[in-house]
Tab-separated table of C-alpha atoms in Angstrom:
chain	number	residue	atom	x	y	z
A	30	UNK	CA	31.867	-15.411	-33.904
A	31	UNK	CA	29.166	-14.171	-36.315
A	32	UNK	CA	25.614	-14.664	-35.038
A	33	UNK	CA	23.049	-15.208	-37.823
A	34	UNK	CA	20.233	-12.658	-38.131
A	35	UNK	CA	17.439	-13.491	-35.727
A	36	UNK	CA	19.743	-15.637	-33.558
A	37	UNK	CA	19.481	-13.273	-30.605
A	38	UNK	CA	15.686	-13.199	-30.828
A	39	UNK	CA	15.522	-17.015	-30.990
A	40	UNK	CA	17.882	-17.303	-28.031
A	41	UNK	CA	15.758	-14.823	-26.025
A	42	UNK	CA	12.611	-16.719	-26.975
A	43	UNK	CA	14.150	-20.010	-25.746
A	44	UNK	CA	15.213	-18.275	-22.503
A	45	UNK	CA	11.692	-16.919	-21.949
A	46	UNK	CA	10.248	-20.374	-22.629
A	47	UNK	CA	12.528	-21.903	-19.990
A	48	UNK	CA	11.495	-19.277	-17.421
A	49	UNK	CA	7.789	-19.804	-18.035
A	50	UNK	CA	8.281	-23.581	-17.978
A	51	UNK	CA	9.934	-23.227	-14.564
A	52	UNK	CA	7.005	-21.161	-13.285
A	53	UNK	CA	4.521	-23.705	-14.649
A	54	UNK	CA	6.507	-26.505	-13.046
A	55	UNK	CA	6.379	-24.700	-9.679
A	56	UNK	CA	2.607	-24.326	-10.024
A	57	UNK	CA	2.267	-28.016	-10.899
A	58	UNK	CA	4.360	-29.003	-7.876
A	59	UNK	CA	2.139	-26.910	-5.633
A	60	UNK	CA	-0.987	-28.592	-7.000
A	61	UNK	CA	0.570	-32.045	-6.499
A	62	UNK	CA	1.618	-31.326	-2.930
A	63	UNK	CA	-1.597	-29.552	-1.938
A	64	UNK	CA	-4.417	-30.609	-4.266
A	65	UNK	CA	-7.026	-29.142	-1.919
A	66	UNK	CA	-6.263	-25.589	-3.009
A	67	UNK	CA	-7.042	-25.447	-6.705
A	68	UNK	CA	-9.921	-22.964	-6.819
A	69	UNK	CA	-7.645	-20.040	-7.605
A	70	UNK	CA	-6.199	-20.193	-11.123
A	71	UNK	CA	-2.566	-19.659	-12.045
A	72	UNK	CA	-2.763	-17.883	-15.418
A	73	UNK	CA	-0.049	-18.461	-18.017
A	74	UNK	CA	0.946	-14.791	-18.015
A	75	UNK	CA	1.109	-14.622	-14.225
A	76	UNK	CA	-1.900	-12.312	-14.052
A	77	UNK	CA	-0.096	-9.456	-15.783
A	78	UNK	CA	-2.537	-8.958	-18.609
A	79	UNK	CA	-6.195	-9.638	-19.266
A	80	UNK	CA	-6.527	-13.397	-19.702
A	81	UNK	CA	-9.515	-15.777	-19.450
A	82	UNK	CA	-8.620	-16.392	-15.781
A	83	UNK	CA	-9.004	-12.747	-14.825
A	84	UNK	CA	-11.529	-11.571	-17.402
A	85	UNK	CA	-14.755	-10.065	-16.051
A	86	UNK	CA	-17.180	-12.664	-14.734
A	87	UNK	CA	-20.896	-12.419	-15.461
A	88	UNK	CA	-22.186	-15.605	-13.839
A	89	UNK	CA	-23.939	-15.900	-10.489
A	90	UNK	CA	-20.666	-16.628	-8.699
A	91	UNK	CA	-19.728	-12.980	-9.223
A	92	UNK	CA	-22.285	-12.025	-6.568
A	93	UNK	CA	-21.401	-12.692	-2.945
A	94	UNK	CA	-23.691	-14.519	-0.517
A	95	UNK	CA	-24.815	-12.654	2.584
A	96	UNK	CA	-22.111	-14.084	4.859
A	97	UNK	CA	-19.418	-12.913	2.438
A	98	UNK	CA	-20.939	-9.444	2.382
A	99	UNK	CA	-20.754	-9.256	6.178
A	100	UNK	CA	-17.054	-10.153	5.969
A	101	UNK	CA	-16.512	-7.414	3.393
A	102	UNK	CA	-18.278	-4.873	5.607
A	103	UNK	CA	-16.049	-5.811	8.539
A	104	UNK	CA	-12.889	-5.606	6.424
A	105	UNK	CA	-13.864	-2.257	4.915
A	106	UNK	CA	-14.868	-0.824	8.295
A	107	UNK	CA	-11.557	-1.799	9.869
A	108	UNK	CA	-9.598	-0.279	6.986
A	109	UNK	CA	-11.584	2.981	7.151
A	110	UNK	CA	-10.957	3.402	10.872
A	111	UNK	CA	-7.287	2.475	10.609
A	112	UNK	CA	-6.747	4.953	7.782
A	113	UNK	CA	-8.072	7.734	10.028
A	114	UNK	CA	-5.700	6.564	12.745
A	115	UNK	CA	-2.713	6.664	10.415
A	116	UNK	CA	-3.608	10.046	8.933
A	117	UNK	CA	-3.686	11.903	12.230
A	118	UNK	CA	-0.871	10.049	14.012
A	119	UNK	CA	1.676	10.276	11.190
A	120	UNK	CA	1.167	14.006	10.697
A	121	UNK	CA	1.216	14.822	14.407
A	122	UNK	CA	4.324	12.705	15.024
A	123	UNK	CA	6.327	14.529	12.334
A	124	UNK	CA	5.318	17.882	13.827
A	125	UNK	CA	6.276	16.840	17.372
A	126	UNK	CA	9.682	15.556	16.256
A	127	UNK	CA	10.290	18.597	14.042
A	128	UNK	CA	9.509	21.007	16.883
A	129	UNK	CA	11.646	19.150	19.429
A	130	UNK	CA	14.672	18.144	17.358
A	131	UNK	CA	14.627	20.214	14.157
A	132	UNK	CA	13.295	19.818	10.624
A	133	UNK	CA	15.764	17.102	9.621
A	134	UNK	CA	14.383	14.827	12.355
A	135	UNK	CA	10.729	15.334	11.482
A	136	UNK	CA	10.566	12.145	9.408
A	137	UNK	CA	11.930	9.805	12.099
A	138	UNK	CA	8.624	8.843	13.823
A	139	UNK	CA	6.682	8.416	10.535
A	140	UNK	CA	9.569	6.311	9.243
A	141	UNK	CA	9.278	4.074	12.306
A	142	UNK	CA	5.630	3.590	11.395
A	143	UNK	CA	6.618	2.551	7.862
A	144	UNK	CA	9.212	0.112	9.243
A	145	UNK	CA	6.571	-1.297	11.571
A	146	UNK	CA	4.262	-1.814	8.614
A	147	UNK	CA	6.924	-3.789	6.744
A	148	UNK	CA	7.729	-5.941	9.775
A	149	UNK	CA	4.032	-6.347	10.497
A	150	UNK	CA	3.336	-7.586	6.963
A	151	UNK	CA	5.757	-10.486	7.483
A	152	UNK	CA	4.618	-11.217	11.043
A	153	UNK	CA	0.898	-11.173	10.278
A	154	UNK	CA	1.193	-13.360	7.165
A	155	UNK	CA	3.049	-15.934	9.264
A	156	UNK	CA	0.274	-15.821	11.855
A	157	UNK	CA	-2.258	-16.415	9.065
A	158	UNK	CA	-0.869	-19.973	8.870
A	159	UNK	CA	-1.810	-20.680	12.495
A	160	UNK	CA	-4.788	-18.468	13.342
A	161	UNK	CA	-7.973	-17.176	11.778
A	162	UNK	CA	-7.362	-14.123	9.568
A	163	UNK	CA	-9.933	-12.023	11.388
A	164	UNK	CA	-8.319	-12.718	14.746
A	165	UNK	CA	-4.901	-11.742	13.391
A	166	UNK	CA	-6.180	-8.532	11.801
A	167	UNK	CA	-8.018	-7.598	15.007
A	168	UNK	CA	-4.850	-8.161	17.043
A	169	UNK	CA	-2.963	-5.792	14.737
A	170	UNK	CA	-5.589	-3.099	15.283
A	171	UNK	CA	-5.494	-3.645	19.060
A	172	UNK	CA	-1.727	-3.054	19.098
A	173	UNK	CA	-2.357	0.155	17.140
A	174	UNK	CA	-4.842	1.333	19.773
A	175	UNK	CA	-2.232	0.829	22.491
A	176	UNK	CA	0.334	2.696	20.414
A	177	UNK	CA	-2.040	5.665	20.072
A	178	UNK	CA	-2.264	5.974	23.851
A	179	UNK	CA	1.513	5.641	24.113
A	180	UNK	CA	1.917	8.367	21.492
A	181	UNK	CA	-0.291	10.731	23.490
A	182	UNK	CA	1.923	10.249	26.547
A	183	UNK	CA	5.023	10.858	24.419
A	184	UNK	CA	3.551	14.056	22.944
A	185	UNK	CA	2.725	15.424	26.404
A	186	UNK	CA	6.254	14.717	27.628
A	187	UNK	CA	7.958	15.754	24.398
A	188	UNK	CA	9.718	12.385	24.358
A	189	UNK	CA	10.675	11.685	20.734
A	190	UNK	CA	12.213	8.196	21.351
A	191	UNK	CA	9.006	7.064	23.077
A	192	UNK	CA	6.989	8.582	20.249
A	193	UNK	CA	9.116	6.674	17.728
A	194	UNK	CA	8.394	3.406	19.567
A	195	UNK	CA	4.680	4.208	19.522
A	196	UNK	CA	4.772	4.783	15.771
A	197	UNK	CA	6.681	1.520	15.249
A	198	UNK	CA	3.879	-0.366	17.024
A	199	UNK	CA	1.270	1.579	15.075
A	200	UNK	CA	2.727	0.017	11.934
A	201	UNK	CA	1.338	-3.394	12.931
A	202	UNK	CA	-2.162	-1.967	12.698
A	203	UNK	CA	-1.370	-0.428	9.339
A	204	UNK	CA	-0.035	-3.784	8.104
A	205	UNK	CA	-3.358	-5.373	9.086
A	206	UNK	CA	-5.217	-2.741	7.083
A	207	UNK	CA	-2.945	-3.249	4.061
A	208	UNK	CA	-3.368	-7.043	4.064
A	209	UNK	CA	-7.148	-6.709	4.274
A	210	UNK	CA	-7.303	-6.001	0.531
A	211	UNK	CA	-5.988	-9.485	-0.257
A	212	UNK	CA	-8.405	-11.093	2.199
A	213	UNK	CA	-11.215	-9.292	0.370
A	214	UNK	CA	-9.918	-10.359	-3.060
A	215	UNK	CA	-10.115	-14.035	-2.062
A	216	UNK	CA	-13.873	-13.660	-1.510
A	217	UNK	CA	-14.376	-12.863	-5.218
A	218	UNK	CA	-13.834	-14.824	-8.456
A	219	UNK	CA	-10.653	-13.921	-10.378
A	220	UNK	CA	-12.443	-11.648	-12.852
A	221	UNK	CA	-13.697	-9.377	-10.063
A	222	UNK	CA	-10.711	-9.225	-7.747
A	223	UNK	CA	-9.696	-5.815	-9.067
A	224	UNK	CA	-13.105	-4.532	-7.989
A	225	UNK	CA	-12.757	-6.157	-4.544
A	226	UNK	CA	-9.351	-4.590	-3.941
A	227	UNK	CA	-10.613	-1.234	-5.205
A	228	UNK	CA	-13.576	-1.409	-2.822
A	229	UNK	CA	-11.363	-2.004	0.217
A	230	UNK	CA	-8.963	0.765	-0.802
A	231	UNK	CA	-11.937	3.070	-1.415
A	232	UNK	CA	-13.272	2.373	2.085
A	233	UNK	CA	-10.116	3.973	3.448
A	234	UNK	CA	-11.223	7.291	1.905
A	235	UNK	CA	-13.596	8.129	4.750
A	236	UNK	CA	-10.887	7.835	7.379
A	237	UNK	CA	-8.032	9.148	5.277
A	238	UNK	CA	-9.929	12.293	4.219
A	239	UNK	CA	-11.820	12.818	7.464
A	240	UNK	CA	-8.818	12.119	9.702
A	241	UNK	CA	-6.687	15.116	8.642
A	242	UNK	CA	-9.713	17.409	8.934
A	243	UNK	CA	-9.943	16.406	12.608
A	244	UNK	CA	-6.368	17.454	13.388
A	245	UNK	CA	-7.502	20.946	14.365
A	246	UNK	CA	-10.562	19.919	16.450
A	247	UNK	CA	-8.688	17.129	18.247
A	248	UNK	CA	-5.872	19.544	19.084
A	249	UNK	CA	-8.307	22.124	20.462
A	250	UNK	CA	-10.045	19.452	22.530
A	251	UNK	CA	-6.706	18.403	24.007
A	252	UNK	CA	-5.985	22.054	24.822
A	253	UNK	CA	-9.254	22.426	26.732
A	254	UNK	CA	-8.317	19.328	28.749
A	255	UNK	CA	-5.003	20.883	29.726
A	256	UNK	CA	-2.900	18.729	27.389
A	257	UNK	CA	-0.511	19.840	24.681
A	258	UNK	CA	-2.284	20.452	21.377
A	259	UNK	CA	-0.367	17.706	19.545
A	260	UNK	CA	-1.512	15.062	22.059
A	261	UNK	CA	-5.075	15.329	20.738
A	262	UNK	CA	-4.470	13.492	17.447
A	263	UNK	CA	-2.940	10.530	19.307
A	264	UNK	CA	-5.942	10.230	21.638
A	265	UNK	CA	-8.146	10.222	18.547
A	266	UNK	CA	-5.897	7.552	16.981
A	267	UNK	CA	-6.216	5.308	20.044
A	268	UNK	CA	-10.016	5.486	19.939
A	269	UNK	CA	-10.381	4.799	16.206
A	270	UNK	CA	-7.901	1.904	16.230
A	271	UNK	CA	-9.736	0.368	19.184
A	272	UNK	CA	-13.034	0.511	17.293
A	273	UNK	CA	-11.320	-1.090	14.278
A	274	UNK	CA	-10.219	-3.993	16.491
A	275	UNK	CA	-13.815	-4.484	17.641
A	276	UNK	CA	-14.995	-4.466	14.008
A	277	UNK	CA	-12.992	-7.649	13.398
A	278	UNK	CA	-15.307	-9.705	15.595
A	279	UNK	CA	-17.635	-12.154	13.868
A	280	UNK	CA	-17.370	-14.968	11.370
A	281	UNK	CA	-13.964	-16.504	10.627
A	282	UNK	CA	-12.041	-15.672	7.452
A	283	UNK	CA	-10.094	-18.945	7.398
A	284	UNK	CA	-6.561	-20.182	8.059
A	285	UNK	CA	-3.852	-20.547	5.399
A	286	UNK	CA	-2.110	-23.829	4.586
A	287	UNK	CA	0.804	-24.244	7.020
A	288	UNK	CA	2.775	-26.677	4.823
A	289	UNK	CA	6.302	-25.679	3.715
A	290	UNK	CA	6.278	-23.587	0.556
A	291	UNK	CA	8.507	-22.467	-2.279
A	292	UNK	CA	11.508	-20.210	-1.617
A	293	UNK	CA	10.724	-16.506	-1.834
A	294	UNK	CA	13.239	-16.079	-4.658
A	295	UNK	CA	11.128	-18.469	-6.739
A	296	UNK	CA	7.965	-16.531	-5.937
A	297	UNK	CA	9.621	-13.199	-6.752
A	298	UNK	CA	10.608	-14.642	-10.153
A	299	UNK	CA	6.961	-15.151	-11.141
A	300	UNK	CA	5.711	-12.785	-13.882
A	301	UNK	CA	3.118	-11.251	-11.552
A	302	UNK	CA	5.743	-10.384	-8.932
A	303	UNK	CA	8.192	-9.033	-11.515
A	304	UNK	CA	5.476	-6.704	-12.794
A	305	UNK	CA	3.903	-5.618	-9.509
A	306	UNK	CA	6.932	-5.191	-7.245
A	307	UNK	CA	8.839	-2.361	-9.013
A	308	UNK	CA	5.631	-0.430	-9.678
A	309	UNK	CA	4.383	-0.678	-6.093
A	310	UNK	CA	7.828	0.178	-4.723
A	311	UNK	CA	8.236	3.353	-6.778
A	312	UNK	CA	4.655	4.457	-6.084
A	313	UNK	CA	5.156	4.063	-2.346
A	314	UNK	CA	8.614	5.653	-2.348
A	315	UNK	CA	7.481	8.682	-4.370
A	316	UNK	CA	4.312	9.154	-2.360
A	317	UNK	CA	5.995	8.777	1.032
A	318	UNK	CA	8.955	10.915	0.069
A	319	UNK	CA	6.811	13.845	-1.033
A	320	UNK	CA	4.060	13.531	1.567
A	321	UNK	CA	6.296	13.079	4.610
A	322	UNK	CA	7.988	16.362	3.771
A	323	UNK	CA	4.820	18.260	2.779
A	324	UNK	CA	3.400	18.962	6.283
A	325	UNK	CA	6.872	19.860	7.579
A	326	UNK	CA	7.385	22.281	4.673
A	327	UNK	CA	3.986	23.885	5.293
A	328	UNK	CA	4.686	24.145	9.016
A	329	UNK	CA	8.017	25.861	8.275
A	330	UNK	CA	6.179	28.446	6.154
A	331	UNK	CA	3.717	29.285	8.925
A	332	UNK	CA	0.697	27.190	7.906
A	333	UNK	CA	-1.423	25.988	10.818
A	334	UNK	CA	-2.834	22.543	11.558
A	335	UNK	CA	-6.080	23.339	9.732
A	336	UNK	CA	-4.266	24.259	6.488
A	337	UNK	CA	-2.060	21.182	6.745
A	338	UNK	CA	-5.132	19.035	7.315
A	339	UNK	CA	-6.975	20.442	4.294
A	340	UNK	CA	-3.998	19.802	2.010
A	341	UNK	CA	-3.590	16.251	3.292
A	342	UNK	CA	-7.325	15.698	2.836
A	343	UNK	CA	-7.032	16.638	-0.856
A	344	UNK	CA	-4.133	14.221	-1.258
A	345	UNK	CA	-5.889	11.358	0.494
A	346	UNK	CA	-9.031	12.018	-1.542
A	347	UNK	CA	-6.925	11.357	-4.635
A	348	UNK	CA	-5.468	8.243	-3.020
A	349	UNK	CA	-8.779	6.573	-2.251
A	350	UNK	CA	-11.916	8.209	-3.660
A	351	UNK	CA	-11.691	6.774	-7.195
A	352	UNK	CA	-10.639	3.272	-6.128
A	353	UNK	CA	-13.824	1.543	-7.405
A	354	UNK	CA	-13.202	3.108	-10.827
A	355	UNK	CA	-9.608	1.868	-10.720
A	356	UNK	CA	-10.762	-1.619	-9.747
A	357	UNK	CA	-13.193	-1.748	-12.659
A	358	UNK	CA	-10.431	-0.571	-14.995
A	359	UNK	CA	-8.180	-3.394	-13.754
A	360	UNK	CA	-10.879	-5.994	-14.444
A	361	UNK	CA	-11.519	-4.519	-17.900
A	362	UNK	CA	-8.047	-3.621	-19.204
A	363	UNK	CA	-5.678	-5.673	-17.018
A	364	UNK	CA	-3.361	-4.759	-14.174
A	365	UNK	CA	-0.341	-3.907	-16.297
A	366	UNK	CA	-2.142	-1.200	-18.307
A	367	UNK	CA	-3.465	0.411	-15.127
A	368	UNK	CA	-0.073	0.438	-13.393
A	369	UNK	CA	1.533	2.003	-16.470
A	370	UNK	CA	-1.060	4.800	-16.368
A	371	UNK	CA	-0.343	5.254	-12.660
A	372	UNK	CA	3.374	5.705	-13.262
A	373	UNK	CA	2.626	8.348	-15.904
A	374	UNK	CA	0.404	10.258	-13.459
A	375	UNK	CA	3.160	10.120	-10.819
A	376	UNK	CA	5.660	11.608	-13.282
A	377	UNK	CA	3.343	14.484	-14.227
A	378	UNK	CA	2.080	15.299	-10.720
A	379	UNK	CA	5.501	15.462	-9.074
A	380	UNK	CA	6.925	17.546	-11.926
A	381	UNK	CA	4.040	20.000	-11.553
A	382	UNK	CA	4.593	20.096	-7.780
A	383	UNK	CA	8.181	21.194	-8.393
A	384	UNK	CA	7.197	23.885	-10.910
A	385	UNK	CA	4.091	25.203	-9.117
A	386	UNK	CA	4.660	24.895	-5.345
A	387	UNK	CA	1.638	27.109	-4.594
A	388	UNK	CA	-0.719	24.657	-6.340
A	389	UNK	CA	-0.147	22.086	-3.600
A	390	UNK	CA	-3.703	20.833	-3.262
A	391	UNK	CA	-4.125	20.073	-6.989
A	392	UNK	CA	-0.717	18.463	-7.500
A	393	UNK	CA	-0.952	16.366	-4.347
A	394	UNK	CA	-4.422	15.192	-5.372
A	395	UNK	CA	-2.916	13.972	-8.667
A	396	UNK	CA	-0.042	12.367	-6.778
A	397	UNK	CA	-2.575	10.483	-4.682
A	398	UNK	CA	-4.424	9.161	-7.717
A	399	UNK	CA	-1.220	8.080	-9.428
A	400	UNK	CA	-0.397	6.081	-6.310
A	401	UNK	CA	-3.901	4.599	-6.359
A	402	UNK	CA	-3.534	3.346	-9.938
A	403	UNK	CA	-0.198	1.707	-9.131
A	404	UNK	CA	-1.343	0.279	-5.796
A	405	UNK	CA	-4.688	-1.193	-6.877
A	406	UNK	CA	-3.324	-2.380	-10.227
A	407	UNK	CA	-0.231	-3.976	-8.701
A	408	UNK	CA	-2.232	-5.629	-5.908
A	409	UNK	CA	-4.658	-7.111	-8.426
A	410	UNK	CA	-1.785	-8.514	-10.498
A	411	UNK	CA	-0.491	-10.275	-7.374
A	412	UNK	CA	-3.919	-11.483	-6.237
A	413	UNK	CA	-4.618	-13.154	-9.592
A	414	UNK	CA	-1.126	-14.292	-10.556
A	415	UNK	CA	0.175	-15.879	-7.339
A	416	UNK	CA	-0.095	-19.664	-6.774
A	417	UNK	CA	-3.024	-20.232	-4.378
A	418	UNK	CA	-1.106	-21.904	-1.547
A	419	UNK	CA	1.635	-19.270	-1.670
A	420	UNK	CA	-0.427	-16.115	-2.183
A	421	UNK	CA	-0.284	-14.888	1.432
A	422	UNK	CA	3.499	-15.359	1.629
A	423	UNK	CA	4.113	-13.569	-1.652
A	424	UNK	CA	1.724	-10.726	-0.829
A	425	UNK	CA	3.261	-10.278	2.616
A	426	UNK	CA	6.805	-10.354	1.224
A	427	UNK	CA	5.941	-7.786	-1.454
A	428	UNK	CA	4.301	-5.510	1.127
A	429	UNK	CA	7.319	-5.864	3.420
A	430	UNK	CA	9.686	-4.921	0.588
A	431	UNK	CA	7.518	-1.995	-0.485
A	432	UNK	CA	7.173	-0.566	3.011
A	433	UNK	CA	10.832	-1.101	3.906
A	434	UNK	CA	11.996	0.925	0.907
A	435	UNK	CA	9.315	3.513	1.609
A	436	UNK	CA	10.813	3.848	5.094
A	437	UNK	CA	14.131	4.867	3.558
A	438	UNK	CA	12.363	7.432	1.361
A	439	UNK	CA	10.438	8.778	4.334
A	440	UNK	CA	13.604	9.125	6.398
A	441	UNK	CA	15.526	10.898	3.639
A	442	UNK	CA	12.701	13.190	2.548
A	443	UNK	CA	13.026	15.783	5.296
A	444	UNK	CA	16.816	15.696	4.986
A	445	UNK	CA	16.459	16.597	1.293
A	446	UNK	CA	13.855	19.204	2.238
A	447	UNK	CA	16.180	20.818	4.767
A	448	UNK	CA	19.176	20.963	2.402
A	449	UNK	CA	17.693	21.318	-1.112
A	450	UNK	CA	14.071	22.399	-0.732
A	451	UNK	CA	10.660	21.037	-1.686
A	452	UNK	CA	11.076	21.599	-5.447
A	453	UNK	CA	14.253	19.504	-5.616
A	454	UNK	CA	12.498	16.711	-3.746
A	455	UNK	CA	9.571	16.797	-6.187
A	456	UNK	CA	11.809	16.765	-9.281
A	457	UNK	CA	13.798	13.835	-7.898
A	458	UNK	CA	10.583	11.884	-7.301
A	459	UNK	CA	9.432	12.636	-10.855
A	460	UNK	CA	12.714	11.371	-12.320
A	461	UNK	CA	12.471	8.129	-10.324
A	462	UNK	CA	8.921	7.429	-11.521
A	463	UNK	CA	9.946	8.178	-15.119
A	464	UNK	CA	12.862	5.747	-14.859
A	465	UNK	CA	10.628	2.892	-13.683
A	466	UNK	CA	8.009	3.690	-16.341
A	467	UNK	CA	10.678	3.470	-19.054
A	468	UNK	CA	11.952	0.198	-17.585
A	469	UNK	CA	8.459	-1.320	-17.513
A	470	UNK	CA	7.908	-0.328	-21.141
A	471	UNK	CA	11.226	-1.854	-22.204
A	472	UNK	CA	10.563	-5.142	-20.396
A	473	UNK	CA	6.977	-5.442	-21.572
A	474	UNK	CA	7.623	-4.713	-25.270
A	475	UNK	CA	9.555	-7.941	-26.113
A	476	UNK	CA	7.001	-10.043	-24.215
A	477	UNK	CA	4.124	-8.410	-26.092
A	478	UNK	CA	5.867	-8.918	-29.436
A	479	UNK	CA	6.514	-12.565	-28.641
A	480	UNK	CA	2.862	-13.130	-27.734
A	481	UNK	CA	1.761	-11.816	-31.101
């Protein structure tokens, strides 16, 4: 059969119209079932681009009242402390496992932490429907404090299975820290949610940069107390996570609607989810794959804890320090443009890491900022584009998917390192980021043409 010129384009246009009509119908059904939650808009493009619903706001509502500011301070403080906990515990756990069971096993405990984060994202978002958000986040941090103490015992005994269990529990605290960015976004109007997410991610810089720098001192302190050097970071992790749990005391953040919602497959079909999910997945997979192997590779080449800590500090500085700038860019240019830039930075940084292995600090800093662009941009797309009554479920499901796939990357990274080397791992990560960037460009181009 001969198809007339333009027939394919018209057919695609009708197909796109049907999909967007379905999404609009889902949003309308949500409003009908739960009319009390209509403050958050559901933009026609799903929050992918810069629309009137997520354009910068200049009215008085853009400024938070005092009680909202106190909530933001609590959220940011908890995230900062938890990021320090994660930085020291993840690095120390990979070194303990690598020393006890060989290089190929070094990624097992950090992978358990990533799995725990994915499971925790689902568990905590379900608890949001029954309990105050602050209570749930504080409980996640309290579990992390217990896991830090358990990790110290495991490090002293050289018990890798016990250490793996401790890291699995630590993931619940990390899930609480990750979900805090969405709780912060809901305090702001749509046009400033990129800034809110960027502020929470930026607050993690203090812990994420300072934590690795304390690997050496915490190890020396443990040595003076008669403990193994690698037990020190876990004691530090227990203390910081405990303080984070205490920081969650105070005014309530609210409880989500517990009514039955849409199927997850419907939520994943929304434009915002289709844009954010692949970008956030590849950013997390690339970052975890390279950074899980980096301290093990340095340790194999004779670098001490101090050198490992300095390199990780440079990477985490890239991950978090420029987050407010990224948030402003999201509010100004839209989430899709920022995530595309992030993918490009990931491609370049990992390729340079493969070519110039001695320039670790510079390339890993760039890797961190590429992740930041993808993470903040993708989170903002979700925060603006999700239906209000379903936002927590969608955000939790996306985080669970992202962290589950990152767990696979983390587990495989040291296996690739042991058999092919650090350069091969970096080149593979670069190719993956390039593939997703090309896919995003191909998907976006027809939609942009249709909108014109």
